[in-house]
Tab-separated table of C-alpha atoms and ligand atoms in Angstrom:
chain	number	residue	atom	x	y	z
B	1	MET	CA	172.687	3.955	62.584
B	2	ALA	CA	169.771	1.532	63.104
B	3	GLY	CA	169.276	2.897	66.639
B	4	ASN	CA	168.729	6.322	65.134
B	5	ASP	CA	165.933	5.166	62.828
B	6	PRO	CA	162.652	6.908	63.765
B	7	ARG	CA	160.722	4.028	62.160
B	8	SER	CA	162.088	1.581	64.746
B	9	PRO	CA	158.960	0.028	66.310
B	10	ARG	CA	160.454	-0.787	69.710
B	11	ARG	CA	161.178	2.749	70.784
B	12	THR	CA	159.036	4.840	73.136
B	13	PRO	CA	158.658	8.569	72.390
B	14	CYS	CA	160.555	9.732	75.500
B	15	GLU	CA	163.534	7.460	74.965
B	16	VAL	CA	166.786	9.356	74.339
B	17	ARG	CA	168.574	8.065	71.279
B	18	PRO	CA	172.237	8.584	70.399
B	19	GLY	CA	171.422	10.847	67.445
B	20	ASP	CA	169.343	13.228	69.584
B	21	ARG	CA	172.306	14.453	71.569
B	22	PRO	CA	174.636	16.954	69.959
B	23	ASP	CA	178.038	15.426	69.348
B	24	PRO	CA	180.490	17.777	71.131
B	25	ALA	CA	182.860	17.623	68.142
B	26	MET	CA	180.067	18.593	65.773
B	27	ILE	CA	179.719	22.233	64.694
B	28	SER	CA	176.837	24.072	63.053
B	29	VAL	CA	176.705	24.883	59.340
B	30	ALA	CA	177.136	28.593	60.182
B	31	GLU	CA	180.208	27.872	62.310
B	32	ALA	CA	181.711	25.620	59.642
B	33	ARG	CA	181.154	28.320	57.053
B	34	ARG	CA	182.970	30.807	59.282
B	35	VAL	CA	185.955	28.439	59.567
B	36	VAL	CA	186.016	27.916	55.804
B	37	LEU	CA	185.668	31.612	54.937
B	38	ALA	CA	188.367	32.607	57.430
B	39	ALA	CA	190.894	30.930	55.120
B	40	ILE	CA	189.719	32.900	52.067
B	41	ALA	CA	190.886	36.208	50.567
B	42	PRO	CA	189.814	37.874	47.308
B	43	LEU	CA	192.182	37.231	44.395
B	44	ALA	CA	194.473	40.129	43.447
B	45	PRO	CA	192.759	42.550	41.006
B	46	ARG	CA	193.501	42.399	37.312
B	47	ARG	CA	192.676	44.747	34.433
B	48	VAL	CA	190.228	43.229	31.933
B	49	ASP	CA	188.563	44.376	28.770
B	50	ILE	CA	184.858	45.158	29.322
B	51	GLY	CA	183.954	42.262	26.992
B	52	LYS	CA	185.461	39.890	29.580
B	53	ALA	CA	183.983	41.748	32.561
B	54	PRO	CA	180.541	40.098	33.022
B	55	GLY	CA	180.461	37.945	36.139
B	56	HIS	CA	183.438	39.758	37.627
B	57	VAL	CA	183.405	41.995	40.688
B	58	LEU	CA	184.793	45.514	40.449
B	59	ALA	CA	188.009	46.164	42.361
B	60	GLU	CA	187.726	49.925	41.751
B	61	THR	CA	184.977	52.542	41.820
B	62	VAL	CA	183.938	53.733	38.381
B	63	HIS	CA	183.125	57.412	37.729
B	64	ALA	CA	181.554	58.937	34.636
B	65	ALA	CA	183.973	61.139	32.705
B	66	GLU	CA	181.105	62.158	30.432
B	67	ALA	CA	177.318	62.536	30.572
B	68	VAL	CA	174.863	59.978	29.172
B	69	PRO	CA	173.007	61.017	27.050
B	70	ARG	CA	175.848	63.234	25.868
B	71	PHE	CA	173.401	65.800	24.344
B	72	ALA	CA	169.673	66.515	24.379
B	73	ASN	CA	168.038	64.379	21.677
B	74	ALA	CA	164.650	63.315	20.368
B	75	ALA	CA	162.900	60.399	22.080
B	76	MET	CA	160.433	60.029	19.172
B	77	ASP	CA	160.195	60.540	15.450
B	78	GLY	CA	158.273	63.785	14.851
B	79	TYR	CA	158.837	67.546	14.776
B	80	ALA	CA	161.137	69.564	17.030
B	81	VAL	CA	159.174	72.665	18.066
B	82	ARG	CA	159.039	75.496	20.568
B	83	ALA	CA	156.378	74.339	23.033
B	84	ALA	CA	155.086	77.904	23.335
B	85	ASP	CA	154.309	77.912	19.567
B	86	VAL	CA	151.965	74.907	19.820
B	87	ALA	CA	150.218	75.817	23.089
B	88	HIS	CA	147.014	76.502	21.115
B	89	ALA	CA	147.115	73.514	18.742
B	90	PRO	CA	146.040	72.746	16.111
B	91	VAL	CA	148.620	75.074	14.640
B	92	ARG	CA	150.524	75.186	11.341
B	93	LEU	CA	154.330	75.585	11.363
B	94	ARG	CA	156.918	76.048	8.616
B	95	VAL	CA	159.286	73.030	8.297
B	96	THR	CA	162.906	74.192	8.010
B	97	GLY	CA	164.681	70.853	7.480
B	98	THR	CA	165.320	67.365	8.839
B	99	ALA	CA	167.558	66.153	11.692
B	100	ALA	CA	168.439	62.443	11.648
B	101	ALA	CA	170.300	60.421	14.301
B	102	GLY	CA	174.005	61.039	13.785
B	103	ASP	CA	173.577	64.436	12.108
B	104	GLY	CA	175.592	67.369	13.457
B	105	PRO	CA	174.006	70.613	14.719
B	106	LYS	CA	171.324	72.143	12.473
B	107	ALA	CA	169.973	75.668	12.180
B	108	ALA	CA	168.046	76.897	15.209
B	109	VAL	CA	164.250	76.570	15.297
B	110	SER	CA	162.741	80.052	15.443
B	111	ARG	CA	159.208	81.199	16.244
B	112	GLY	CA	156.621	79.631	13.939
B	113	GLU	CA	159.077	76.955	12.750
B	114	ALA	CA	159.478	73.196	13.201
B	115	MET	CA	162.178	70.736	12.204
B	116	ARG	CA	161.439	67.152	11.134
B	117	ILE	CA	163.405	65.027	13.632
B	118	MET	CA	164.176	61.317	14.078
B	119	THR	CA	164.684	59.382	17.341
B	120	GLY	CA	168.187	59.979	18.723
B	121	ALA	CA	168.862	63.110	16.656
B	122	LEU	CA	170.475	66.118	18.334
B	123	MET	CA	167.777	68.646	19.349
B	124	PRO	CA	168.172	71.846	17.309
B	125	SER	CA	168.684	74.929	19.442
B	126	GLY	CA	165.532	76.925	20.028
B	127	ALA	CA	163.355	73.799	20.085
B	128	ASP	CA	162.357	72.420	23.515
B	129	ALA	CA	159.885	69.630	22.671
B	130	VAL	CA	159.090	67.016	20.047
B	131	CYS	CA	155.582	66.486	18.665
B	132	MET	CA	155.231	62.816	17.809
B	133	VAL	CA	154.683	62.241	14.099
B	134	GLU	CA	151.375	60.410	14.709
B	135	ARG	CA	149.849	63.698	16.023
B	136	THR	CA	150.874	65.750	12.975
B	137	LYS	CA	149.974	66.107	9.296
B	138	ALA	CA	152.601	67.046	6.688
B	139	GLU	CA	151.373	69.769	4.334
B	140	ASP	CA	152.641	71.500	1.178
B	141	GLY	CA	154.764	68.479	0.224
B	142	GLY	CA	156.558	68.570	3.567
B	143	LEU	CA	157.291	72.308	3.634
B	144	ALA	CA	154.750	72.812	6.429
B	145	VAL	CA	153.216	70.724	9.205
B	146	LEU	CA	149.928	70.820	11.067
B	147	ILE	CA	150.585	70.144	14.758
B	148	GLU	CA	147.366	68.654	16.121
B	149	GLU	CA	148.213	68.505	19.854
B	150	SER	CA	149.993	70.867	22.200
B	151	VAL	CA	153.095	69.691	24.085
B	152	SER	CA	154.789	71.065	27.170
B	153	PRO	CA	158.511	71.923	27.258
B	154	GLY	CA	160.649	68.769	27.529
B	155	THR	CA	158.050	66.448	25.986
B	156	ASN	CA	159.744	63.611	24.067
B	157	VAL	CA	163.192	65.069	24.725
B	158	ARG	CA	165.942	63.040	26.388
B	159	GLU	CA	167.925	65.592	28.341
B	160	ALA	CA	171.740	65.525	28.468
B	161	GLY	CA	172.951	63.607	31.532
B	162	GLU	CA	169.472	62.422	32.560
B	163	ASP	CA	170.736	58.824	32.877
B	164	ILE	CA	174.279	59.566	34.100
B	165	ALA	CA	175.544	63.037	35.037
B	166	ALA	CA	179.209	63.718	34.227
B	167	GLY	CA	181.509	63.266	37.231
B	168	THR	CA	179.160	61.052	39.250
B	169	GLU	CA	179.952	57.635	40.718
B	170	VAL	CA	178.584	54.984	38.395
B	171	PHE	CA	179.471	51.659	40.016
B	172	ALA	CA	180.912	51.156	43.490
B	173	LEU	CA	183.824	48.869	44.252
B	174	GLY	CA	182.360	45.412	44.933
B	175	THR	CA	179.680	45.626	42.229
B	176	GLN	CA	179.199	42.367	40.345
B	177	LEU	CA	179.062	43.209	36.659
B	178	GLY	CA	176.364	41.924	34.337
B	179	PRO	CA	175.477	42.620	30.708
B	180	ALA	CA	173.751	45.953	31.420
B	181	HIS	CA	176.802	47.134	33.389
B	182	VAL	CA	178.903	46.409	30.321
B	183	GLY	CA	176.449	48.477	28.268
B	184	VAL	CA	176.798	51.405	30.698
B	185	LEU	CA	180.605	51.155	30.641
B	186	ALA	CA	180.553	51.089	26.847
B	187	SER	CA	178.227	54.140	26.778
B	188	LEU	CA	180.803	55.967	28.898
B	189	GLY	CA	183.682	55.018	26.598
B	190	ILE	CA	185.349	52.832	29.259
B	191	GLN	CA	187.226	49.954	27.612
B	192	ALA	CA	188.987	48.206	30.499
B	193	LEU	CA	188.684	48.122	34.259
B	194	LEU	CA	190.054	46.569	37.420
B	195	VAL	CA	188.243	43.432	38.629
B	196	HIS	CA	188.898	40.438	40.837
B	197	PRO	CA	189.556	37.374	38.666
B	198	ARG	CA	187.187	34.429	38.914
B	199	PRO	CA	189.133	31.576	40.535
B	200	SER	CA	190.331	28.604	38.549
B	201	VAL	CA	189.473	25.532	40.574
B	202	GLY	CA	191.049	22.096	40.286
B	203	VAL	CA	188.759	19.097	40.841
B	204	LEU	CA	190.105	15.726	41.940
B	205	SER	CA	188.122	12.576	42.722
B	206	THR	CA	189.748	10.171	45.150
B	207	GLY	CA	189.064	6.513	45.878
B	208	ASP	CA	190.461	3.173	44.714
B	209	GLU	CA	186.939	2.167	43.685
B	210	LEU	CA	186.764	4.725	40.890
B	211	ALA	CA	187.216	3.354	37.382
B	212	ALA	CA	188.930	5.559	34.818
B	213	PRO	CA	186.555	7.025	32.227
B	214	GLY	CA	185.945	4.526	29.418
B	215	ASP	CA	187.241	1.562	31.466
B	216	ALA	CA	185.009	-1.495	31.786
B	217	LEU	CA	183.419	-1.711	35.226
B	218	ILE	CA	184.762	-4.760	36.984
B	219	PRO	CA	182.884	-5.808	40.148
B	220	GLY	CA	183.664	-3.477	43.051
B	221	LYS	CA	184.479	-0.498	40.851
B	222	ILE	CA	182.167	2.444	40.213
B	223	ARG	CA	182.149	5.327	37.788
B	224	ASP	CA	183.285	8.751	38.918
B	225	ALA	CA	180.272	11.058	39.225
B	226	ASN	CA	181.758	13.790	41.426
B	227	ARG	CA	184.438	15.218	39.189
B	228	PRO	CA	182.195	15.740	36.134
B	229	ALA	CA	179.366	17.058	38.328
B	230	LEU	CA	181.583	19.522	40.188
B	231	LEU	CA	183.318	20.673	37.002
B	232	ALA	CA	179.867	21.306	35.515
B	233	GLN	CA	178.749	23.137	38.663
B	234	LEU	CA	181.861	25.328	38.598
B	235	GLY	CA	181.172	26.167	34.970
B	236	SER	CA	177.583	27.124	35.669
B	237	ASP	CA	178.734	29.277	38.609
B	238	GLY	CA	181.146	31.154	36.341
B	239	PHE	CA	184.381	29.684	37.725
B	240	HIS	CA	187.081	27.948	35.666
B	241	GLY	CA	187.136	24.214	36.387
B	242	VAL	CA	190.452	22.374	35.979
B	243	ASP	CA	190.176	18.597	35.652
B	244	LEU	CA	192.716	16.966	37.991
B	245	GLY	CA	191.558	13.418	37.215
B	246	ILE	CA	191.163	10.522	39.634
B	247	GLY	CA	193.479	9.856	42.564
B	248	GLY	CA	193.611	6.547	44.406
B	249	ASP	CA	193.678	5.890	48.129
B	250	ASP	CA	197.410	6.439	48.667
B	251	PRO	CA	197.968	9.516	50.856
B	252	GLU	CA	201.541	10.073	49.599
B	253	LEU	CA	200.482	10.072	45.948
B	254	LEU	CA	197.468	12.236	46.750
B	255	ALA	CA	199.669	14.750	48.563
B	256	ASP	CA	201.943	14.930	45.489
B	257	ARG	CA	198.976	15.539	43.211
B	258	LEU	CA	197.519	18.200	45.464
B	259	ARG	CA	200.891	19.951	45.754
B	260	ALA	CA	201.253	20.011	41.964
B	261	ALA	CA	197.661	21.254	41.584
B	262	ALA	CA	198.254	24.075	44.088
B	263	SER	CA	200.917	25.513	41.783
B	264	ARG	CA	198.450	25.952	38.917
B	265	CYS	CA	195.018	26.505	40.504
B	266	ASP	CA	193.575	29.229	42.729
B	267	ALA	CA	191.628	26.618	44.716
B	268	ILE	CA	191.225	22.833	44.803
B	269	ILE	CA	188.241	20.605	45.471
B	270	ALA	CA	188.863	16.925	46.199
B	271	THR	CA	186.122	14.445	47.030
B	272	GLY	CA	186.138	11.221	49.023
B	273	GLY	CA	188.259	10.146	51.960
B	274	VAL	CA	187.448	12.917	54.428
B	275	SER	CA	185.445	11.057	57.064
B	276	VAL	CA	186.850	8.823	59.776
B	277	GLY	CA	187.325	5.430	58.123
B	278	ASP	CA	190.652	3.631	57.519
B	279	HIS	CA	190.636	4.723	53.911
B	280	ASP	CA	189.958	8.378	54.554
B	281	VAL	CA	193.259	9.305	53.062
B	282	LEU	CA	192.396	12.708	51.647
B	283	LYS	CA	192.304	14.065	55.173
B	284	VAL	CA	195.756	12.556	55.793
B	285	ALA	CA	197.115	14.090	52.581
B	286	LEU	CA	195.640	17.534	53.351
B	287	GLU	CA	197.042	17.360	56.862
B	288	LYS	CA	200.463	16.528	55.486
B	289	LEU	CA	200.396	19.561	53.181
B	290	GLY	CA	198.356	21.999	55.253
B	291	GLY	CA	199.773	21.248	58.698
B	292	ALA	CA	198.116	23.313	61.402
B	293	ALA	CA	196.125	25.211	58.753
B	294	MET	CA	194.100	22.107	57.958
B	295	HIS	CA	190.669	21.900	59.602
B	296	SER	CA	188.773	18.637	59.644
B	297	LEU	CA	185.186	19.570	60.425
B	298	GLN	CA	182.209	17.532	61.544
B	299	VAL	CA	179.203	19.571	60.536
B	300	ALA	CA	175.696	19.098	61.930
B	301	MET	CA	174.074	18.605	58.544
B	302	LYS	CA	172.679	15.890	56.323
B	303	PRO	CA	173.801	15.096	53.690
B	304	GLY	CA	177.378	16.078	54.385
B	305	LYS	CA	178.902	15.980	57.868
B	306	HIS	CA	182.610	15.544	57.135
B	307	ILE	CA	184.503	18.214	55.285
B	308	ALA	CA	188.089	19.407	55.438
B	309	VAL	CA	189.702	22.685	54.454
B	310	ALA	CA	193.405	23.448	54.207
B	311	SER	CA	195.685	26.141	52.798
B	312	LEU	CA	198.369	24.728	50.532
B	313	GLY	CA	201.828	26.100	49.763
B	314	GLU	CA	203.190	29.609	49.981
B	315	GLN	CA	200.264	30.960	48.007
B	316	HIS	CA	197.851	29.583	50.639
B	317	VAL	CA	195.746	27.916	47.968
B	318	PRO	CA	192.516	26.787	49.645
B	319	ALA	CA	191.850	23.066	49.280
B	320	PHE	CA	188.407	21.714	50.123
B	321	GLY	CA	187.942	18.052	51.005
B	322	LEU	CA	184.312	17.074	50.391
B	323	PRO	CA	182.482	13.795	51.067
B	324	GLY	CA	182.587	11.062	48.433
B	325	ASN	CA	178.843	10.516	48.262
B	326	PRO	CA	177.820	12.531	45.206
B	327	VAL	CA	174.838	14.357	46.753
B	328	ALA	CA	176.876	15.189	49.855
B	329	ALA	CA	179.663	16.481	47.586
B	330	LEU	CA	177.310	18.795	45.685
B	331	VAL	CA	175.459	19.984	48.794
B	332	THR	CA	178.664	20.751	50.742
B	333	TYR	CA	179.941	22.541	47.630
B	334	GLU	CA	176.784	24.675	47.750
B	335	LEU	CA	177.039	25.506	51.431
B	336	PHE	CA	180.772	26.007	51.845
B	337	VAL	CA	182.790	25.984	48.640
B	338	ARG	CA	180.564	28.151	46.473
B	339	PRO	CA	180.503	31.015	49.032
B	340	ALA	CA	184.277	30.655	49.440
B	341	LEU	CA	184.908	30.817	45.684
B	342	ARG	CA	182.584	33.805	45.431
B	343	ALA	CA	184.571	35.517	48.199
B	344	MET	CA	187.778	34.808	46.217
B	345	ALA	CA	186.078	36.440	43.239
B	346	GLY	CA	185.446	39.524	45.390
B	347	CYS	CA	181.674	38.997	45.809
B	348	GLN	CA	180.341	40.661	48.918
B	349	VAL	CA	177.110	38.656	49.085
B	350	PRO	CA	177.023	34.867	49.525
B	351	GLY	CA	174.596	34.308	46.648
B	352	ARG	CA	171.614	31.918	46.342
B	353	PRO	CA	168.398	33.388	47.750
B	354	ARG	CA	166.794	31.856	50.825
B	355	ILE	CA	163.053	32.157	50.539
B	356	THR	CA	159.975	30.797	52.248
B	357	ALA	CA	157.862	28.223	50.435
B	358	VAL	CA	154.848	26.070	51.197
B	359	ALA	CA	155.425	22.311	51.458
B	360	GLU	CA	153.119	20.405	49.082
B	361	ALA	CA	153.971	17.109	50.768
B	362	ASP	CA	155.338	16.149	54.192
B	363	LEU	CA	159.044	16.933	54.436
B	364	THR	CA	160.381	14.482	56.973
B	365	ARG	CA	163.756	14.345	58.632
B	366	ARG	CA	165.597	11.871	60.762
B	367	ARG	CA	165.807	12.950	64.355
B	368	GLY	CA	168.939	14.503	65.730
B	369	PRO	CA	170.438	17.962	66.008
B	370	LYS	CA	171.278	18.438	62.350
B	371	LEU	CA	170.246	20.671	59.518
B	372	HIS	CA	168.595	18.444	56.929
B	373	LEU	CA	168.770	19.632	53.347
B	374	VAL	CA	165.970	17.996	51.387
B	375	ARG	CA	166.247	17.974	47.602
B	376	VAL	CA	163.011	19.545	46.344
B	377	THR	CA	161.347	20.763	43.193
B	378	ALA	CA	160.116	24.336	43.653
B	379	ARG	CA	157.412	25.896	41.460
B	380	THR	CA	155.226	28.956	41.678
B	381	GLY	CA	151.632	28.300	40.655
B	382	THR	CA	149.249	30.733	39.016
B	383	ASP	CA	148.722	32.301	42.470
B	384	GLY	CA	152.426	33.201	42.617
B	385	VAL	CA	152.987	31.108	45.766
B	386	LEU	CA	156.196	29.054	45.819
B	387	ARG	CA	155.521	25.382	46.583
B	388	VAL	CA	158.007	22.584	47.074
B	389	ARG	CA	157.905	18.795	47.039
B	390	PRO	CA	160.692	16.221	47.430
B	391	SER	CA	162.323	15.562	44.070
B	392	GLY	CA	163.028	11.872	44.725
B	393	GLY	CA	164.945	9.481	46.979
B	394	GLN	CA	166.919	11.367	49.611
B	395	GLY	CA	169.929	9.051	50.110
B	396	SER	CA	173.214	10.904	49.858
B	397	HIS	CA	174.250	8.532	47.055
B	398	MET	CA	171.030	9.176	45.088
B	399	LEU	CA	171.923	11.806	42.521
B	400	MET	CA	168.646	11.575	40.598
B	401	ALA	CA	166.775	13.687	43.159
B	402	MET	CA	169.575	16.249	42.990
B	403	ALA	CA	169.277	16.330	39.208
B	404	ARG	CA	165.528	17.008	39.461
B	405	ALA	CA	165.836	19.522	42.317
B	406	ASN	CA	166.000	23.279	41.863
B	407	ALA	CA	166.063	24.012	45.596
B	408	LEU	CA	167.136	22.577	48.934
B	409	ALA	CA	164.547	22.700	51.712
B	410	LEU	CA	166.196	23.551	55.029
B	411	LEU	CA	164.856	21.483	57.899
B	412	PRO	CA	166.521	22.427	61.155
B	413	ASP	CA	166.220	20.463	64.367
B	414	GLY	CA	162.643	19.240	64.860
B	415	ASP	CA	160.083	16.970	63.339
B	416	GLY	CA	160.101	18.255	59.785
B	417	VAL	CA	157.312	20.101	58.022
B	418	ARG	CA	153.806	18.800	57.306
B	419	ALA	CA	152.117	19.312	53.950
B	420	GLY	CA	150.720	22.868	53.886
B	421	GLY	CA	153.359	24.143	56.336
B	422	ARG	CA	155.976	26.762	55.580
B	423	VAL	CA	159.588	25.885	54.942
B	424	GLU	CA	162.706	27.874	54.135
B	425	VAL	CA	164.429	26.875	50.916
B	426	LEU	CA	167.761	27.647	49.309
B	427	LEU	CA	167.005	28.367	45.685
B	428	LEU	CA	169.553	26.765	43.360
B	429	ASP	CA	168.047	27.628	39.993
B	430	ALA	CA	165.384	30.234	39.280
B	431	ASP	CA	164.899	29.263	35.617
B	432	GLY	CA	161.737	27.241	35.232
B	433	LEU	CA	160.535	28.276	38.676
B	434	SER	CA	157.426	29.949	37.383
B	435	LEU	CA	154.696	28.238	35.418
B	436	ARG	CA	153.141	31.592	34.575
R	501	AMP	P1	184.081	8.235	50.978
R	501	AMP	O1	183.703	9.648	51.327
R	501	AMP	O2	185.385	8.144	50.286
R	501	AMP	O3	183.980	7.362	52.170
R	501	AMP	O4	182.996	7.729	49.950
R	501	AMP	C1	181.632	7.631	50.304
R	501	AMP	C2	180.852	6.965	49.199
R	501	AMP	O5	180.906	7.750	48.034
R	501	AMP	C3	181.375	5.611	48.792
R	501	AMP	O6	180.259	4.788	48.494
R	501	AMP	C4	182.157	5.892	47.558
R	501	AMP	O7	182.287	4.791	46.695
R	501	AMP	C5	181.338	6.976	46.911
R	501	AMP	N1	182.158	7.846	46.069
R	501	AMP	C6	183.352	8.378	46.386
R	501	AMP	N2	183.827	9.106	45.388
R	501	AMP	C7	182.917	9.043	44.389
R	501	AMP	C8	182.847	9.595	43.087
R	501	AMP	N3	183.841	10.376	42.627
R	501	AMP	N4	181.775	9.332	42.324
R	501	AMP	C9	180.769	8.543	42.805
R	501	AMP	N5	180.776	8.006	44.019
R	501	AMP	C10	181.849	8.226	44.821
R	502	MG	MG1	186.775	6.673	49.837
């Protein structure tokens, strides 16, 4: 690729270089994503307990069989009163009793009366407002109360059904459930519901150069970074990672392993051996198993470029072949596999926000019609503006910059972005984004 190096001193600006011309076999990231997603269907719905529901996507629409709050209750500790009685406060009322949270119905509050009431307690009939305790003075050892401030009807009362009216739609099919959703479902007395399962995903590293974990590194061998990194990524994305170990560079053996994996996983990710070299055996193995349903794609992106996707066995288990270079493996996972796994989980949005940031340093790219994904650190300053800078060396084998990055800057065709310019970024991790 020396001829494609923009630092080459012998080149004139108008010279056409091989990398400038689109390779006819090369497809855009968007096109590649379409090919990948075309092979994906949501997993069949399953009934789960609400405790297991967070992270899952609803496969049914949920309606409220009951109202929340179920009954009108006090929003404050104080005195339940008739608002009309305290319109000319200060006014003294007779205290008829106490209503605590959990108590059943009490005697009605009549004219000139008040009832001591605690937050969450059922409003006694007759009363239509609560005077907060801080604006009152107990008198006669608690038998009377001086109300110091008037209140209008409804003050400090939580009305029945004001959060959820009985019979209404609560969550639509396709809603991704989080902790607060679980709280709502629990408030409604719903214990189980129909969701799409989160896929279980097998991860296999391929390559004769990979030493088994714990083995001494003899010259020529390297440690396997992809499998642990992808298993960790799957875990943090809420999928179930299944460790399929290391496979060598024998296409027959790889095909056997992939076939066995397809019988116990919803999807498979294998890395290494998907480009065009003599040892790119994963592609051969996927072709053997996937037949016509295997797509070997050359994508106009960097890092990345070669990926493969196939459907294995009668269950059409999607198998993704990703590049061996660790950064390329993680970045192609982000762009293609993660959206596909989310689609299997029933998600209707691809995830990961794309937002505009300001470049704090020059973000350069090699020439050529490719989307460059630069590993960057993104931070918002005290002014709230998101700024990004490269997080380290950008080689596709250099995982350190990926470890430090919380975003990928997207540099389409062109000369890159100068310091101070605007750049679109794919946000990978919002925690730690803000210094405020
Ligand atoms: P390949 O895609 O098989 O041509 O591999 C590209 C580069 O990635 C080579 O330098 C491989 O040694 C390296 N590589 C492949 N698999 C892994 C892995 N699991 N962990 C770390 N590096 C790898
Ligand atoms: Mg290889």
